[in-house]
Tab-separated table of C-alpha atoms and ligand atoms in Angstrom:
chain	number	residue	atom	x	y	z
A	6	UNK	CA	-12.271	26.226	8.242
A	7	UNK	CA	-13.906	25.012	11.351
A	8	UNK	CA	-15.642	21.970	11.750
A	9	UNK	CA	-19.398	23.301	11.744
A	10	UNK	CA	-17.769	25.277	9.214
A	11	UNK	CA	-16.827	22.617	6.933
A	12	UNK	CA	-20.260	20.288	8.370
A	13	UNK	CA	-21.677	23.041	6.576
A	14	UNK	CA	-20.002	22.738	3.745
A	15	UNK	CA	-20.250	19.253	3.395
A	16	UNK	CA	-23.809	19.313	3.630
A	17	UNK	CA	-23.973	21.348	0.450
A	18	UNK	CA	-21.874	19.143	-1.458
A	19	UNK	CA	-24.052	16.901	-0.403
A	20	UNK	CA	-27.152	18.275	-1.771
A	21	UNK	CA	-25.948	19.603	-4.718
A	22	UNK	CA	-24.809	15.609	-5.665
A	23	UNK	CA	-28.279	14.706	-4.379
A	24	UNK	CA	-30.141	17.552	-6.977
A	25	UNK	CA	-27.812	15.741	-9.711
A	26	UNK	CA	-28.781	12.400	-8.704
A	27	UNK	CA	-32.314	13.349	-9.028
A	28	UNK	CA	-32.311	15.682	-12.084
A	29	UNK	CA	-30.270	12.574	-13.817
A	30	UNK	CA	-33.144	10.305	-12.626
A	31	UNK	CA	-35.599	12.121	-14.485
A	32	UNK	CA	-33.882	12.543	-17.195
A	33	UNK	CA	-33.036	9.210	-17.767
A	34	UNK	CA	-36.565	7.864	-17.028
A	35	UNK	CA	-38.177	10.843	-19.695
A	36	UNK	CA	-36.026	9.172	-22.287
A	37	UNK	CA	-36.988	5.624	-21.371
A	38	UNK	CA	-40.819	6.983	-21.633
A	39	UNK	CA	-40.103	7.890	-25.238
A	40	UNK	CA	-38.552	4.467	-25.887
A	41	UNK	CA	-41.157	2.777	-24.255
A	42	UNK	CA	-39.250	1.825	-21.372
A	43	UNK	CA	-39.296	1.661	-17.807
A	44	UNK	CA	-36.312	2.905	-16.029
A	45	UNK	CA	-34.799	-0.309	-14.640
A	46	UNK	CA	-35.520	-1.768	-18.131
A	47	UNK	CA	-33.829	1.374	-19.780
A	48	UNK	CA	-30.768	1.172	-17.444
A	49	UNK	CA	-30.675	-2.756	-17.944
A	50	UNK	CA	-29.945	-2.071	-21.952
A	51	UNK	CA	-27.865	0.629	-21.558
A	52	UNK	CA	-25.731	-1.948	-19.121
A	53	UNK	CA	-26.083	-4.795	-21.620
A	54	UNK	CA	-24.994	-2.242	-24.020
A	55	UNK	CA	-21.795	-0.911	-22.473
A	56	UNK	CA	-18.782	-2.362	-24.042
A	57	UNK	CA	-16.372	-2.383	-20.473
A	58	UNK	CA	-19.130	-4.337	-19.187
A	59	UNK	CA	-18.924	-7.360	-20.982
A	60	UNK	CA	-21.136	-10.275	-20.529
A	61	UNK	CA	-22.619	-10.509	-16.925
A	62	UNK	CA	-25.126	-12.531	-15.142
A	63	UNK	CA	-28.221	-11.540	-13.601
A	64	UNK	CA	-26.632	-11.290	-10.206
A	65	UNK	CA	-23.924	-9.187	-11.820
A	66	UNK	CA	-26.316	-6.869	-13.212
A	67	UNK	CA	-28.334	-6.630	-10.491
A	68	UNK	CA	-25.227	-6.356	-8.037
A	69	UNK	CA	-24.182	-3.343	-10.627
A	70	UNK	CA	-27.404	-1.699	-10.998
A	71	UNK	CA	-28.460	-2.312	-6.979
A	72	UNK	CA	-31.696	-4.334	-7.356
A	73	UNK	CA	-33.095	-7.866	-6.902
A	74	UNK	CA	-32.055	-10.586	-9.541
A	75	UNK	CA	-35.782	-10.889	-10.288
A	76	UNK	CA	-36.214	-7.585	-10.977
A	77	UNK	CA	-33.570	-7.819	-13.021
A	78	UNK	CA	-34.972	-11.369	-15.078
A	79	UNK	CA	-38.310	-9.249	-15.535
A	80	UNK	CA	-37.216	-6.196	-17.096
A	81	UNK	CA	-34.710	-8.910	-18.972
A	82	UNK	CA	-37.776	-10.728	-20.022
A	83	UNK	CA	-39.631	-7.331	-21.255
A	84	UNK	CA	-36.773	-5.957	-23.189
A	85	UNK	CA	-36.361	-9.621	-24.862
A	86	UNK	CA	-40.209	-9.499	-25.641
A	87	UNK	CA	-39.786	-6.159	-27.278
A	88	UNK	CA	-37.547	-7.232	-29.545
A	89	UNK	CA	-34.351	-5.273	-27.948
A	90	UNK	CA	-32.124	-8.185	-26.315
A	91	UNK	CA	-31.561	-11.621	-27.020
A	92	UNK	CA	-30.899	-14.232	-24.572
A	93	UNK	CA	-27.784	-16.283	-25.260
A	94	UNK	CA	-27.399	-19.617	-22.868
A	95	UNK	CA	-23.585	-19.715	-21.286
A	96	UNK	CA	-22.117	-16.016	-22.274
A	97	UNK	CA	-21.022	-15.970	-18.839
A	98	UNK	CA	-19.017	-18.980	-18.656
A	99	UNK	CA	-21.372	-19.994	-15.738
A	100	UNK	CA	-23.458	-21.957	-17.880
A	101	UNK	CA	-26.509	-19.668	-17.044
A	102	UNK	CA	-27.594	-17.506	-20.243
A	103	UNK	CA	-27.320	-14.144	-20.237
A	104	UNK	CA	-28.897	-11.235	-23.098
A	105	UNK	CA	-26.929	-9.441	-26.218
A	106	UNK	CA	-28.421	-6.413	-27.696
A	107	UNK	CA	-30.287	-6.977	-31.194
A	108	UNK	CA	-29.512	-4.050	-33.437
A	109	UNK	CA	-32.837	-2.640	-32.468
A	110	UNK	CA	-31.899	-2.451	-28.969
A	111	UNK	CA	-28.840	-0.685	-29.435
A	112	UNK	CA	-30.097	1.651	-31.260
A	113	UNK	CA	-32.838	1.949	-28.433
A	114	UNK	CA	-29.713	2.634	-26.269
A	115	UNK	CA	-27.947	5.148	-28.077
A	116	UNK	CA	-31.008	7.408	-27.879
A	117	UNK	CA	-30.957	6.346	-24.337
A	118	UNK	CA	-27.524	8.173	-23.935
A	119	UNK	CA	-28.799	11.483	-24.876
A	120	UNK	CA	-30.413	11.644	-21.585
A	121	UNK	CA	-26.289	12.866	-20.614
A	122	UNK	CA	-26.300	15.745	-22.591
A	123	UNK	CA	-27.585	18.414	-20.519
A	124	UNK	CA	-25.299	17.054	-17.647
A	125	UNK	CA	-22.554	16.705	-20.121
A	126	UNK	CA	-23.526	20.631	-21.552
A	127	UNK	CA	-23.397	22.294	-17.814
A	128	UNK	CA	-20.143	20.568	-16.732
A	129	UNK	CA	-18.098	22.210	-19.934
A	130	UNK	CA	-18.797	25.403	-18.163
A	131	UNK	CA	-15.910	24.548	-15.465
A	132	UNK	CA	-12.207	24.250	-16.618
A	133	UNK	CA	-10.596	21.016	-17.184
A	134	UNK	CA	-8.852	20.963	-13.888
A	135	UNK	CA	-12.143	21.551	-11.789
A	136	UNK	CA	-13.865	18.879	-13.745
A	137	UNK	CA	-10.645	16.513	-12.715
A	138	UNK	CA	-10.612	17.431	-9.388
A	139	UNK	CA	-14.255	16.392	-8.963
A	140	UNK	CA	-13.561	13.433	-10.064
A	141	UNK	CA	-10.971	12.462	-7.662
A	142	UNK	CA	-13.734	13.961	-5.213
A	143	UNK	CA	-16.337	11.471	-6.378
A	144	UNK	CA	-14.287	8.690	-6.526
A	145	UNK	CA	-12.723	8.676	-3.376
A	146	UNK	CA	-16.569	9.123	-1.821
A	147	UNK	CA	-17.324	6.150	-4.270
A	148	UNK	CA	-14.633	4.151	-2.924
A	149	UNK	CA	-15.495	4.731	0.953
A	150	UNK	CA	-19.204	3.725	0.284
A	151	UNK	CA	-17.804	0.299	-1.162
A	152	UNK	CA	-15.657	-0.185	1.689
A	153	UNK	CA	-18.684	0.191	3.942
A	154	UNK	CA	-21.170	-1.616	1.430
A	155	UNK	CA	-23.504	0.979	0.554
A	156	UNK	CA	-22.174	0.792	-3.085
A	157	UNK	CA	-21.938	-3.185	-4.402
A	158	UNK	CA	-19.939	-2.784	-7.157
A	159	UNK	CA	-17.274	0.252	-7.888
A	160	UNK	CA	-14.875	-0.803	-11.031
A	161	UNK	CA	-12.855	2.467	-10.223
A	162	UNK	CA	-9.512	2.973	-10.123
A	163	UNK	CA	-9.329	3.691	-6.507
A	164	UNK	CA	-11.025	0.444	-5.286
A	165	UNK	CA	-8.416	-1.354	-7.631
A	166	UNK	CA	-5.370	-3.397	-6.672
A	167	UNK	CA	-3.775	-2.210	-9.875
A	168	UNK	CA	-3.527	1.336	-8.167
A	169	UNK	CA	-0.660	3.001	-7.068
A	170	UNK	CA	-0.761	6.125	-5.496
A	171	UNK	CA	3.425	7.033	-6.298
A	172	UNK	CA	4.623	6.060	-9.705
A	173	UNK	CA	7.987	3.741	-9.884
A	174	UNK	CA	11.086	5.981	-9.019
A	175	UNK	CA	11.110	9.382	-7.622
A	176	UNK	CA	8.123	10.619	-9.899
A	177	UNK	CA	4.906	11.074	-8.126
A	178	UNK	CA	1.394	11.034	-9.400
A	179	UNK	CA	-1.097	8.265	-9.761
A	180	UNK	CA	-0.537	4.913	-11.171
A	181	UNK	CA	-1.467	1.961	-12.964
A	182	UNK	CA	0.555	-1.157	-12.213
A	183	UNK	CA	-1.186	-3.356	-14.420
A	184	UNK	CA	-1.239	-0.889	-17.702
A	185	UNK	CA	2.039	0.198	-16.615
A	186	UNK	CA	0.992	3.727	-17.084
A	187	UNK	CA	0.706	7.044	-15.208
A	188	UNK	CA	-3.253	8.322	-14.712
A	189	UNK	CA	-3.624	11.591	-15.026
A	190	UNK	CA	-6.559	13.670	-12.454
A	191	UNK	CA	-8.872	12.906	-15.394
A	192	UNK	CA	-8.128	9.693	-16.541
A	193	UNK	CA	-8.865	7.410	-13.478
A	194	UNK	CA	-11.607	5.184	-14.423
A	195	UNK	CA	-15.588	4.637	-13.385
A	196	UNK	CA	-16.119	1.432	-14.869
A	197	UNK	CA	-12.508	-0.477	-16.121
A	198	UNK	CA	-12.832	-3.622	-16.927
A	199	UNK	CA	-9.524	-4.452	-16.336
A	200	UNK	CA	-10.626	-3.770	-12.579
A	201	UNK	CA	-9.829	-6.034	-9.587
A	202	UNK	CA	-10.920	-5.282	-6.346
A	203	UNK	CA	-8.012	-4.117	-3.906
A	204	UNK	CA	-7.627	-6.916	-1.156
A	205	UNK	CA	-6.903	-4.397	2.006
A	206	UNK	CA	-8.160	-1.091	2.174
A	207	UNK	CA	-6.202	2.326	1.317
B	24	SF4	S1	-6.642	-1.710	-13.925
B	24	SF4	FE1	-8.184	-0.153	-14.471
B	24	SF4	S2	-9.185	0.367	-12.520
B	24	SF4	FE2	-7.257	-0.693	-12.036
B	24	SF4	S3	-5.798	0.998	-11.697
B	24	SF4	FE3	-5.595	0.284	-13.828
B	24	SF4	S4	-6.948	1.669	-15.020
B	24	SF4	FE4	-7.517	1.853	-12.836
């Protein structure tokens, strides 16, 4: 392919992540209406909620969700005042409090996830293999914007020192040096919290 050839093609891929992006955005924010939610408050308990997270400050959640750390204590504040987190002082370890979900908030947030399910219905209609390889596609765009700062925080596998691009011995395939394990195309991870950022760039 030539290279206005494969501009061109870029350019697609491009948009069609872009109509994603924004179709997910909607999504997401029509099931935060029905909760009674604004979107930065929805995606703050669905955060809070998700178990590789663990507990994070407010500059960690706003570092992971790319806003301010006020914006993040506000639509902390709201979601404590309805009734769906708690604040808990020192969860961090930093000695600044933090929020846990009451029961009513995550159950808030597993009607939250639903917003997925279209996105998770269209992608079933490529084979496994595609899926994986657009994966390995996203991630390794993922990684480059983190290298250049346009994405804060990327838990992946390919921003990780733990990751090995030959296994041990002849084999080859991706790896996992601190699992000790081979990844497979679909198994490299989003959001690991075993993660630790790679020191030098791949
Ligand atoms: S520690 Fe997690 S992010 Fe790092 S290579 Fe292993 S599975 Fe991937």
């Amino acid at each position: 392919m030539g290279d206005d050839a494969t501009r061109a093609a870029d350019g697609r891929l491009i948009d069609a992540v872009e109509r994603i992006g924004d179709a997910g955005r909607a999504m997401l924010r029509e099931a935060a209406k029905r909760e009674g939610l604004s979107l930065t408050q929805a995606q703050l308990l669905l955060r809070v909620t998700t178990p590789s997270a663990g507990p994070q400050s407010t500059g960690s959640f706003a570092r992971w969700l790319e806003v301010s750390a006020p914006t993040v204590s506000d639509a902390a504040s709201a979601l404590v005042r309805k009734g769906l987190l708690e604040a808990v002082p020192g969860v961090t370890g930093s000695g600044r409090s933090s929020w846990v979900p009451t029961t009513a908030g995550r159950e808030a947030a597993e009607r939250l996830h639903t917003w997925r399910d279209p996105l998770t219905a269209a992608l079933a209609a490529c084979a496994p293999e595609e899926r994986a390889v657009a994966l390995r596609v996203l991630l390794e765009a993922v990684a480059s914007l983190h290298r250049t700062g346009r994405i804060t925080v990327a838990r992946t596998c390919l921003t990780c020192r733990f990751f090995q691009l030959d296994r041990p011995g002849d084999a080859s395939g991706d790896w996992c040096g601190l699992l000790a394990a081979p990844l497979a195309p679909a198994d490299l991870r989003v959001d690991c919290p075993e993660h630790q950022p790679a020191a030098a760039h791949r």
